[in-house]
Structures are given as C-alpha cells and as structure tokens.
Amino acid sequence: MAEPGSESEPLLGRAHRAGQPDSPAGRSVPADPGSEARRDVCLDRAVVFIEDAIQYRSINHRMDARSLWLYRWYYSDLCQWVLSVTIFLDLALAFVEKPSSLTITSDVRYRGPPWNPPCGLTESVEGVCLLVFVAGVSVKGYLVGWAQFRRSSWLLAYVVVLAVSLVDWTVSLSLLCKENSSMMKKTLKCIRWSLREMASVMLLLALHLCLFTMFGMLLFTGEQDDWEDRERLVYFRNLQESLTSLLVLLTTANNPDVMIPAYSKNRAYAIFFIIFTLIGSLFLMNLLTAIIYNQFRGYLMKSLQTSLNRRRLGTRAAYEVLSMEVQQAGQPPRIGVKPEDFLQVLQKVQLDSTHKQAIVEKVLSYGEELLSAEEFMKLSNEFDRRVVQEQPPRPVYRSPFLRTAQLFFGHTCFDYLGNLIALGNLLSICVFLVMDTDVKPQDRDDFILGVLNCVFVLYYVLELLLKVFALGPRGYVSSPSNLFDGLLTLVLLVLEVSTLAVYSLPHPGWKPDVMGLLSLWEMARLLNMLIVFRFLRIIPSMKLMAVVTSTFLDLVRNMRAFGGVLVVVYYEFAIVGISLFQGVVVPPGNSSLAQNSSMPCGSFEQLEYWANNFDDFAAALVTLWNVMVVNNWQVFLDAFHRYSGPWSKVYFVSWWLVSSVIWVNLFLALILENFLQKWDRHSHLPSLPGAPQAFERRVELLFRDILEEPTEEELMEKLKHHPHLELCR
C-alpha cells in the first residue's frame, strides 16, 4: 500500500478533490464538469482493469475514454461470439470448397460426384470472414498502440497471414474458381517448445535406427536359405525399406509380423528385435515422453505465472485509479478506495451476478472505512470462488403423513433405489440382447422385454412425480441430475406410449416391425441405456472415482488451448495432404479389386482401405486420425509409396512425429499434471457459503499454491512503465 506521505494524490482522488475544498470537514461543493468527466474516466479505467484481471489479460493498452469504450466493445460477449463464429465458418469452408466433402462415402470405389458450390459462393463467404479478421486486428492494433504492436510477434504473424490470405483470395477470384488456392488458413497460437533436449533424444533415436538398420541388412542377407531371403525381401530389401520397417516397429504396429519370418526359422533371431524394441520403444521413446512432459510443465508454470502476474497487476491498477487521500481532523492522511466507488465500478464489470453478490457482501463487511491496498487485492480472490446456487426451499406440508413421505422421497436413499432400478433395467436389456444374438429378427419374441420396459418406464414416471412432490418443482429442476432424469423420462414416456399406440399391448409373439432405420421399440431400448448416467451421482462419495472424474471434467473444460493446437495441426496437414495426394489412390482395373485373392494379405487393397484417402478435406482428416493412432500405419506408408512415390513417407513420418510423439505426449503430460495435483491436493479453494465441494477448477487454479506472488514493488514498477497510463504517485 502506498505511504501517506506521497508527493501527489491518486487519479481518482484528484478528480474528487477538484470539486471540494481542502478542509478537514471535507464539505462538498458542486463539482465542475471537468472533474466529473475525469472521475468517469477513472471509473471506466478501473472497470477495464478489473475485467483484465478476471480474464488474465494484459493491461498495456490505450486508456482514453474512447479507447476504453472500444476496448470493452471488442471484448464484449457479442463481439467475441462474432469472431468465434467467423473463425468457425472460415475453417468450415474447407468441407465444401473444391474438392467437396459432401458425399455419403469417401470410398473411391463407390463415391459419387460431389456437390460443388457455385463459383463465387465460398469466395464471398471467405471475403466477409477476412474483412472481419482485418477489422479485428485493426482494432487490436489501435488499442495496444504501434510500439506494443511491433513487439508482438503473434500480431505481426497474424497480419502476415491475413495479407497472404487476401492475396490468395484475390487470385482465386481472378481465376474464376479454376484454381483451388483458398485453403491457406490462419495459424493459431501454439505452445513454444524448447527443442534442445528433444533434439538430443531424437539424435539418439536416429542413431539407434541407423545402427539397427545396418545390423538388420547384414544379418538378413538372404544368402543362407529361403527364410532369411523372405525376411530380406519383405522387410530388409534395401535401406529405405529397412528404415521404414524398424521405424514402424518403434510404434509396435508391425510387431510381431516383422519378426516372424526369421523367428520361425531360428529363435535366436528374436534377440535382435527384442533388443531393438527395448532400447527404442521402452527407453528412448519413453525418455522422449519424459522430456516433453518436463518441457511442458516448465512452459505451463511460466504461462500460469504470467497469468497470475496479469491478474495482480490489473487489480493493482484498478486500486491505483480508484484510491484517494482522505484527511481527517487530528489523524494522519489515509489512502484507500471508498467502498461506494468500488461498488459503482463493480456494477459495470462483466461478471455473473452470483460472484458480484459475493464480492458486494465482502466489501460491505469492511464497513465505511477505506479499502487498503491489501484488502483490495484480496477481493480478486473472490473471482475464483466456486459458485453453487442455493437450493430452493422445499414445500411445507401440514399432514404428518405427507411430511414423512416428503422426508423419504427427498432422501439420498431414494436416489440409491432409483440407481438400483436403473441397473436392473440396464441388465435386463443386456441379457435379452445376448440371448437374441443368434436369433433372426423375424423369430424374436419381445413379449417379456416389452412388459419389463413398460414397468421400468412407469417407475421412472412415478419417481419423477414423487421427487417433484418432495422437492417442489423449483427444487427438482435446480438439480442438473434431476433435470436430466426428468427429460429422459418424458422422452421414454412419449416413445413408450407411441409404441403401444402403434403396436398394441405386449403379448406372446409380439414383434414391433422396423420402420426406417430403427423401430420405436429399438429407440426406446437405446434411450434406456442412457440411464447409466444416474450412477454419476455416487462418484463424489468415492475418492478414487471422484479424482478420476474430476480430472476428466477439468480436461474437457481446459482443452481449448490444446484442442486449438490439434485443430491447427490437423488442418495444415490435411491441406498439405490434399495438395500432395488428391486422386492418387485409384483402384486399378474394376471395383472388385479389393476381393481379388491375388492381393497380398494385409495390404491396402486386401484390407479395403479405399476410404482412407486425401481426395477431400473430411477424408483427409479421417486418414490422418487413423495414422495418428499408429495401428496398421505401415499399410498407409506402403500404399502411398506405391501410388505416389517414396517421398510420401516423409509426409507420414512427419505427421507421426507431430501428432503421436509430440501432441499425444503433450496431452499425456496435461493428464499427469492435472491428476497428480488433484491427488496430492487436500486443501481446495473455499466455496461460497453453504456450498458443497465441487469438481470445477480452472487450470490457473490447480497450481496456484506453487506460483510466486508478485511483490508490490514489482507491480508498481510495471505500472510506472505503462505506455498509456500516468500515475500521480
């Protein structure tokens, strides 16, 4: 907190004191319009600073009144929604641009001619998207200023990509859609990696591959007998095939196929492959995983520390523009923030009402005293408090019998009973599905299952009514699990009534006919399977399941950044794949080639992998996914090598390195760090009063305990160097 003996007054204090005399009594006089305008600007600055702190944004932007309005408009929900929709629309154009993905199948044998949009349609949509992007980066550049803009490598890269996209869009229009050049898209912000440690392991991995490749070519020369010759011809024919075979063996995708020809002749040959797998797959690959995890954790900690510093800096900046000096008779001057000023600012901040109410109660607890810097900074912790809405009051019944029934049907034991009934429903469906596996559809008798289904649906309806009776309508819908059960019950009831109306009551030999893809009866059975979600209620009471589920839910909530990286990587590789391999996978001869017994077992043709190609964007995405899983990815290497040339392996190996080695290990690091922090963590941030423990935690909060709080001197030093803000002290 600033010392009382400051040379000059804070910003808002100057605006306040401009309209009142310098007297101990502090009598107010009519303020001039200039002071009121300065006070409004100070309040708007505080609003923006607090919003920056909530969202972990940088405060280095323009601070004049017009810029503050433009800044809040740019980060408003509507504007950000428009930008998100524009990005999604721009990326989705790849599915309808030529080559269009609008076909039922991607199998080159059965695929019909796709629908292609008329010339100018996608170009017009992309032109509108580019205009939105240009407007967005222009506003962003104006707000941060030219000096900050030049130092931001991401904004400069964004401008370069937009310029290239505009040129590409212009070329596409000038060629009247004869060229497909409109697929160059934006590259989003990705995680920076320190490649020094990874490069050392990759070098060891390359030496390991080269060494065992030479050993393999010398070992399987084919000069001894047919078994060694078979091994050589299939897997070690030349340097390229040997490297490919051992590279695939690193992922264990061709194990034990690569070993079988030689091992069938002499068991000693297994030593070569076992040693290679031990060193490469179990040691070097896992060492690479450990390095990626370590680098990820270091980057994550640095990123989270930056986010924490931004929050503290934004909060401190809000304090600096709101604080004032108050002189009382017989006491030294005090500097702080008036509670009414902060509450006035809080009303303008974009924050949900529940958090606002909690902060208001916290501020009112300080009374009318000025908020010190320490108290003001503590208010920022209220932004992270978990919000659990209070349950509406239950209805009050006068009858003792009704009160007893309300107590029973509103108890957790009644939920457990519902879970047992749902388990019985699930088991009955599974049992009859197993029993009817070998029975033809026309010979099945669904009488017993039909009766059981009616009974279960009636119980679900009864359970819904009894819970509404015990909790009240508002109390019932306030619980997400009850809301899910209720909606599911209503859907089941409608389907059951429709089934009985169309097919009459269940009777021996009752077999509802199939109408379309599924009959109503089958739809009801599929919906019954969703009842298994009822068991999610018991997860919080089981520690291990609670931690695992909490980790999963946090991953889903915090996957935007990592999902964005994956989307960019998939997008770019899909575009490159279309450029390189579009139309190269063509069945020679007729479409019955896949059934030709002369094709080698396990080949692309024999396995009927024709749907895996790069003829359109959707097919390219699926093909890349199949290669990333690395199951049978040697089939893709061989097929595209034969159809397009040996350099195709560079593309697929690069994709394997980026997706399977880097991104999958990055995802594994996120899971490990998240789970370990939750497992070792016993102290959680407190919930709002009366709220139970909840699963929701932002990734910034998981590691808050191990982050370093910035000092007051560091915060003030950064504020003094703010390019658009002048502090009075």
XYZ file of C-alpha atoms in Angstrom, residues 156-652:
497
model
C 2.755 -9.428 -36.714
C 2.376 -13.064 -37.785
C -1.399 -12.590 -37.817
C -1.055 -9.613 -40.153
C 1.262 -11.547 -42.472
C -1.177 -14.486 -42.646
C -4.059 -12.114 -43.350
C -2.078 -10.434 -46.127
C -1.275 -13.782 -47.739
C -4.912 -14.851 -47.385
C -6.102 -11.658 -49.076
C -3.695 -12.214 -51.969
C -4.805 -15.828 -52.230
C -8.469 -14.809 -52.178
C -7.850 -12.227 -54.922
C -6.051 -14.808 -57.087
C -8.912 -17.273 -56.608
C -11.438 -14.682 -57.824
C -9.313 -13.601 -60.769
C -9.022 -17.212 -61.993
C -12.812 -17.645 -61.826
C -12.592 -20.655 -59.469
C -10.402 -22.662 -61.815
C -7.709 -22.979 -59.156
C -8.156 -24.207 -55.629
C -5.945 -21.832 -53.679
C -8.355 -20.611 -50.981
C -7.348 -23.124 -48.335
C -4.499 -21.173 -46.769
C -5.780 -20.517 -43.257
C -4.655 -18.863 -40.094
C -2.226 -20.476 -37.726
C -3.336 -20.131 -34.143
C -1.147 -19.514 -31.140
C 0.632 -22.758 -30.200
C 2.884 -23.766 -27.349
C 6.556 -22.897 -27.770
C 8.849 -25.820 -27.231
C 12.420 -25.924 -26.121
C 13.865 -28.290 -28.723
C 17.395 -28.655 -27.358
C 16.637 -31.591 -25.040
C 14.267 -33.165 -27.584
C 16.892 -32.864 -30.306
C 19.400 -34.861 -28.254
C 16.950 -37.737 -27.790
C 15.877 -37.556 -31.435
C 19.541 -37.812 -32.410
C 19.937 -40.897 -30.213
C 16.786 -42.313 -31.772
C 18.117 -41.678 -35.279
C 21.447 -43.326 -34.417
C 19.572 -46.239 -32.910
C 17.531 -46.670 -36.090
C 20.538 -46.385 -38.391
C 22.630 -48.784 -36.322
C 19.988 -51.496 -36.201
C 19.129 -50.914 -39.854
C 22.702 -51.783 -40.829
C 22.685 -54.749 -38.454
C 19.436 -55.974 -39.970
C 20.644 -55.652 -43.563
C 23.849 -57.522 -42.682
C 22.009 -60.135 -40.660
C 19.304 -60.890 -43.202
C 21.379 -61.078 -46.364
C 19.295 -63.804 -47.968
C 22.311 -65.925 -48.787
C 21.696 -68.731 -46.291
C 18.268 -70.147 -47.098
C 14.739 -69.150 -48.052
C 13.742 -67.970 -44.560
C 16.378 -65.269 -44.409
C 15.615 -64.361 -48.023
C 11.933 -63.947 -47.136
C 12.844 -61.642 -44.247
C 15.106 -59.629 -46.531
C 12.628 -59.326 -49.398
C 9.716 -58.299 -47.163
C 11.322 -56.038 -44.537
C 15.060 -55.504 -45.273
C 15.202 -55.340 -49.056
C 17.051 -52.010 -49.154
C 17.972 -49.131 -46.890
C 14.652 -47.346 -47.289
C 12.552 -50.454 -46.560
C 14.752 -51.358 -43.592
C 14.430 -47.916 -42.052
C 10.666 -47.952 -42.586
C 10.258 -51.399 -41.042
C 12.224 -50.511 -37.931
C 10.575 -47.093 -37.615
C 7.179 -48.770 -37.632
C 8.491 -51.298 -35.105
C 9.216 -48.383 -32.763
C 5.458 -47.906 -32.551
C 4.957 -51.724 -32.266
C 2.439 -51.514 -35.127
C 4.118 -54.336 -37.115
C 5.123 -56.457 -34.142
C 5.448 -59.484 -34.306
C 4.902 -59.580 -38.087
C 8.346 -58.149 -38.809
C 9.995 -60.837 -36.678
C 8.004 -63.946 -37.648
C 9.807 -64.979 -40.904
C 13.228 -65.129 -39.257
C 11.990 -66.286 -35.830
C 10.142 -69.207 -37.409
C 13.484 -70.495 -38.700
C 15.691 -69.757 -35.677
C 14.563 -68.499 -32.308
C 17.880 -66.657 -31.818
C 16.753 -64.036 -34.348
C 14.235 -62.799 -31.743
C 17.131 -61.298 -29.755
C 17.716 -58.689 -32.484
C 14.111 -57.474 -32.436
C 13.749 -57.657 -28.653
C 16.887 -55.560 -28.062
C 15.753 -53.033 -30.673
C 12.324 -52.732 -29.054
C 13.754 -52.473 -25.531
C 16.136 -49.664 -26.443
C 13.902 -47.823 -28.901
C 10.310 -48.247 -27.727
C 10.723 -48.769 -23.988
C 13.700 -46.496 -23.296
C 14.196 -43.786 -25.921
C 10.509 -43.185 -26.711
C 9.613 -43.023 -23.009
C 12.612 -40.760 -22.414
C 11.239 -38.506 -25.128
C 7.879 -38.547 -23.347
C 9.587 -37.550 -20.088
C 11.401 -34.663 -21.806
C 8.209 -33.414 -23.424
C 6.464 -33.613 -20.040
C 9.268 -31.689 -18.364
C 9.285 -29.004 -21.061
C 5.512 -28.791 -20.965
C 5.497 -28.350 -17.200
C 8.132 -25.625 -17.402
C 6.191 -23.793 -20.106
C 2.929 -24.274 -18.231
C 4.353 -22.894 -14.988
C 5.779 -19.907 -16.835
C 2.474 -19.289 -18.582
C 0.472 -19.603 -15.360
C 2.896 -17.295 -13.557
C 2.343 -14.729 -16.291
C -1.427 -15.103 -15.898
C -1.173 -14.610 -12.123
C 1.011 -11.525 -12.595
C -1.527 -10.115 -15.057
C -4.352 -10.623 -12.589
C -2.463 -8.985 -9.746
C -1.315 -6.136 -11.999
C -4.838 -5.476 -13.246
C -6.197 -5.462 -9.702
C -3.430 -3.149 -8.502
C -4.004 -0.800 -11.450
C -7.707 -0.625 -10.555
C -6.734 0.248 -6.991
C -4.374 2.983 -8.157
C -7.019 4.745 -10.265
C -9.714 4.415 -7.595
C -7.716 5.254 -4.476
C -7.844 8.692 -2.893
C -6.315 10.538 0.036
C -8.636 11.415 2.911
C -7.639 13.871 5.620
C -9.485 13.648 8.909
C -9.133 16.024 11.832
C -6.398 15.046 14.218
C -5.356 11.987 12.175
C -2.710 11.418 9.519
C -3.991 11.261 5.942
C -5.125 7.857 4.693
C -5.052 6.478 1.182
C -7.556 3.894 0.012
C -10.641 3.174 -2.066
C -14.082 4.234 -0.965
C -16.420 1.206 -0.884
C -19.141 3.093 -2.772
C -16.707 3.868 -5.606
C -15.688 0.227 -5.905
C -19.326 -0.941 -5.827
C -20.137 1.547 -8.571
C -17.323 0.099 -10.669
C -18.390 -3.458 -9.880
C -21.848 -2.867 -11.335
C -20.283 -2.171 -14.751
C -17.890 -5.131 -14.719
C -18.796 -8.115 -16.920
C -19.204 -10.699 -14.151
C -22.009 -13.069 -13.261
C -24.479 -11.880 -10.648
C -23.612 -14.573 -8.099
C -19.951 -13.575 -7.951
C -20.929 -9.905 -7.861
C -23.191 -10.527 -4.893
C -20.422 -12.372 -3.046
C -17.983 -9.505 -3.655
C -20.574 -6.937 -2.567
C -21.081 -8.793 0.708
C -17.322 -8.925 1.196
C -16.966 -5.165 0.607
C -19.858 -4.318 2.908
C -18.214 -6.366 5.648
C -15.423 -3.743 5.772
C -17.918 -1.032 6.694
C -17.422 2.537 5.517
C -13.664 2.527 6.006
C -11.397 2.993 3.026
C -10.234 -0.237 1.419
C -6.498 -0.577 1.784
C -4.324 -1.971 -0.997
C -4.074 -5.315 0.765
C -7.835 -5.581 1.260
C -8.450 -4.518 -2.323
C -6.046 -7.139 -3.675
C -7.763 -9.846 -1.633
C -11.027 -9.072 -3.399
C -9.566 -10.537 -6.598
C -9.625 -13.965 -4.939
C -13.414 -13.757 -4.941
C -13.347 -14.109 -8.740
C -12.250 -17.738 -8.301
C -14.718 -18.780 -5.658
C -16.813 -21.720 -6.785
C -20.426 -20.813 -7.348
C -23.062 -23.272 -6.243
C -26.573 -21.933 -6.260
C -28.563 -22.399 -3.114
C -31.346 -24.947 -3.280
C -34.873 -23.509 -3.305
C -36.863 -24.169 -0.129
C -38.897 -27.343 -0.076
C -42.694 -27.192 0.120
C -44.198 -27.317 3.599
C -46.960 -29.857 4.285
C -49.200 -29.842 7.349
C -50.077 -33.514 7.351
C -47.606 -35.708 9.341
C -48.014 -38.452 6.734
C -47.089 -36.106 3.891
C -44.100 -34.759 5.844
C -42.877 -38.321 6.429
C -43.341 -39.166 2.743
C -41.520 -35.960 1.786
C -38.606 -36.873 4.051
C -38.314 -40.350 2.487
C -38.690 -39.388 -1.166
C -36.317 -36.439 -0.761
C -33.621 -38.550 0.921
C -30.485 -39.835 -0.807
C -31.596 -43.413 -0.181
C -34.412 -42.870 -2.651
C -31.772 -41.894 -5.224
C -29.886 -45.118 -4.487
C -33.098 -47.063 -5.000
C -33.513 -45.363 -8.371
C -29.955 -46.309 -9.261
C -30.672 -49.967 -8.434
C -33.803 -49.920 -10.594
C -31.839 -48.336 -13.429
C -29.166 -51.032 -13.035
C -31.861 -53.698 -13.293
C -33.194 -52.029 -16.427
C -29.722 -51.975 -17.931
C -29.031 -55.617 -17.065
C -32.363 -56.785 -18.475
C -31.646 -55.088 -21.799
C -28.143 -56.577 -21.928
C -29.408 -60.077 -21.090
C -32.017 -60.047 -23.832
C -29.554 -58.614 -26.342
C -27.188 -61.508 -25.591
C -29.989 -64.064 -25.780
C -31.208 -62.711 -29.125
C -27.746 -62.578 -30.709
C -28.208 -65.767 -32.734
C -31.948 -65.374 -33.264
C -33.199 -63.926 -36.526
C -35.204 -60.705 -36.175
C -38.362 -62.342 -37.567
C -38.130 -65.152 -34.999
C -37.691 -62.999 -31.891
C -40.339 -62.744 -29.180
C -40.170 -59.396 -27.406
C -43.116 -60.058 -25.059
C -41.144 -60.294 -21.784
C -38.864 -57.395 -22.629
C -41.871 -55.316 -23.644
C -43.550 -55.917 -20.284
C -40.345 -55.102 -18.397
C -39.904 -51.940 -20.411
C -43.415 -50.776 -19.501
C -42.720 -51.455 -15.816
C -39.440 -49.542 -15.831
C -40.938 -46.551 -17.637
C -43.818 -46.465 -15.155
C -41.322 -46.478 -12.283
C -39.358 -43.597 -13.827
C -42.554 -41.569 -14.192
C -43.531 -42.370 -10.603
C -40.064 -41.409 -9.381
C -40.293 -38.080 -11.212
C -43.669 -37.274 -9.632
C -42.549 -38.280 -6.136
C -39.408 -36.155 -6.360
C -41.432 -33.175 -7.540
C -43.709 -33.777 -4.561
C -40.771 -33.916 -2.123
C -38.551 -31.156 -3.543
C -41.076 -28.939 -5.248
C -40.977 -28.018 -8.952
C -38.217 -25.406 -8.482
C -36.160 -27.666 -6.273
C -36.443 -30.526 -8.765
C -35.294 -28.559 -11.817
C -32.479 -26.865 -9.847
C -30.544 -30.159 -9.823
C -28.862 -30.991 -13.173
C -29.119 -34.738 -12.495
C -32.833 -34.475 -11.748
C -33.319 -32.338 -14.843
C -31.545 -34.927 -16.983
C -33.572 -37.767 -15.457
C -36.795 -35.843 -15.927
C -36.189 -35.019 -19.591
C -35.115 -38.593 -20.251
C -38.212 -39.933 -18.506
C -40.502 -37.723 -20.569
C -38.830 -38.865 -23.797
C -39.145 -42.513 -22.725
C -42.792 -42.000 -21.836
C -43.582 -40.462 -25.223
C -41.801 -43.276 -27.055
C -43.456 -45.957 -24.917
C -46.931 -44.521 -25.447
C -46.269 -44.213 -29.181
C -45.030 -47.815 -29.328
C -48.126 -49.130 -27.511
C -50.427 -46.998 -29.680
C -48.891 -48.319 -32.894
C -48.173 -51.934 -31.927
C -50.802 -52.513 -29.143
C -50.022 -54.032 -25.729
C -47.255 -56.648 -25.393
C -48.437 -60.196 -25.961
C -46.763 -63.552 -26.741
C -45.138 -63.338 -30.172
C -45.108 -59.515 -30.003
C -42.584 -58.162 -32.563
C -42.803 -54.446 -33.399
C -41.844 -54.004 -37.034
C -38.885 -51.909 -38.095
C -39.905 -48.610 -39.609
C -36.960 -46.882 -41.252
C -33.574 -47.219 -39.623
C -34.876 -48.162 -36.160
C -38.276 -49.056 -34.801
C -39.758 -47.112 -31.932
C -39.115 -50.128 -29.739
C -35.404 -50.128 -30.517
C -35.227 -46.378 -29.957
C -36.744 -46.831 -26.510
C -34.201 -49.528 -25.666
C -31.325 -47.289 -26.762
C -32.608 -44.423 -24.650
C -32.846 -46.739 -21.665
C -29.099 -47.242 -21.919
C -28.666 -43.567 -21.002
C -29.997 -44.344 -17.541
C -26.473 -45.490 -16.687
C -25.643 -41.808 -16.168
C -27.636 -41.949 -12.955
C -24.633 -43.604 -11.348
C -22.608 -40.403 -11.729
C -24.362 -39.248 -8.540
C -22.397 -41.632 -6.375
C -18.997 -40.549 -7.735
C -18.322 -37.731 -5.203
C -18.573 -40.221 -2.330
C -15.784 -42.415 -3.764
C -12.373 -40.720 -3.555
C -10.589 -42.503 -6.409
C -13.526 -42.234 -8.810
C -14.020 -38.611 -7.786
C -10.408 -37.715 -8.603
C -10.502 -39.541 -11.939
C -13.811 -37.972 -12.926
C -12.686 -34.558 -11.733
C -9.551 -34.866 -13.849
C -11.624 -35.795 -16.890
C -14.058 -32.894 -16.409
C -11.212 -30.421 -15.940
C -9.567 -31.689 -19.121
C -12.792 -31.121 -21.028
C -13.087 -27.576 -19.652
C -9.449 -26.668 -20.240
C -8.953 -28.270 -23.665
C -9.469 -25.093 -25.657
C -5.776 -24.262 -25.912
C -4.642 -27.831 -26.562
C -7.593 -28.578 -28.805
C -6.706 -25.462 -30.767
C -3.185 -26.780 -31.315
C -4.572 -30.088 -32.551
C -7.052 -28.364 -34.870
C -4.292 -26.264 -36.418
C -2.002 -29.260 -36.902
C -4.771 -31.372 -38.417
C -5.881 -28.508 -40.617
C -2.458 -27.748 -42.027
C -1.510 -31.387 -42.608
C -4.881 -32.076 -44.239
C -4.400 -29.168 -46.659
C -0.874 -30.318 -47.500
C -2.085 -33.918 -47.890
C -4.795 -32.855 -50.336
C -2.228 -30.929 -52.364
C 0.119 -33.934 -52.492
C -2.146 -36.973 -52.695
C -5.502 -35.891 -54.111
C -6.667 -38.504 -56.621
C -3.582 -40.734 -56.352
C -5.455 -43.633 -54.705
C -7.314 -45.125 -57.661
C -8.195 -48.835 -57.855
C -6.563 -50.275 -60.994
C -8.977 -52.223 -63.117
C -12.515 -52.583 -61.787
C -14.000 -52.026 -58.320
C -13.786 -55.723 -57.446
C -10.042 -55.484 -56.984
C -10.400 -55.497 -53.199
C -11.854 -59.022 -53.368
C -9.029 -60.269 -55.575
C -7.343 -63.118 -53.735
C -4.069 -62.363 -55.528
C -3.513 -59.221 -53.419
C -1.041 -59.697 -50.542
C -2.597 -60.351 -47.173
C -2.570 -57.223 -45.025
C -2.119 -54.857 -47.964
C -4.095 -51.666 -48.521
C -6.158 -53.344 -51.222
C -6.822 -56.585 -49.348
C -7.904 -54.683 -46.207
C -10.246 -52.489 -48.307
C -8.789 -49.234 -47.035
C -10.052 -47.357 -50.094
C -11.996 -44.891 -47.962
C -8.692 -43.662 -46.487
C -7.538 -41.062 -48.979
C -6.903 -37.347 -49.459
C -9.495 -36.703 -52.139
C -11.419 -34.229 -49.940
C -10.968 -32.456 -46.626
C -13.141 -34.742 -44.486
C -11.477 -37.885 -45.848
C -8.053 -36.327 -45.199
C -8.938 -35.693 -41.548
C -10.057 -39.290 -41.025
C -6.943 -40.632 -42.749
C -4.707 -38.509 -40.534
C -6.564 -39.742 -37.460
C -6.037 -43.372 -38.480
C -2.325 -42.749 -38.980
C -2.046 -40.931 -35.629
C -3.419 -43.992 -33.838
C -0.470 -45.877 -35.495
C -2.429 -49.120 -35.726
C -1.553 -50.558 -39.155
C 0.006 -47.274 -40.212
C 2.626 -49.242 -42.132
C -0.196 -50.103 -44.560
C -0.595 -46.400 -45.374
C 3.168 -45.972 -45.766
C 3.327 -48.838 -48.231
C 0.211 -47.886 -50.204
C 1.061 -44.215 -50.731
C 4.636 -45.202 -51.501
C 3.352 -47.374 -54.336
C 0.689 -44.942 -55.575
C 2.555 -41.629 -55.297
C 6.257 -42.277 -54.729
C 8.831 -42.853 -51.981
C 8.824 -39.248 -50.776
C 5.309 -39.738 -49.413
C 6.907 -41.398 -46.391
C 8.396 -38.058 -45.376
C 4.880 -36.649 -45.040
C 3.534 -39.546 -42.962
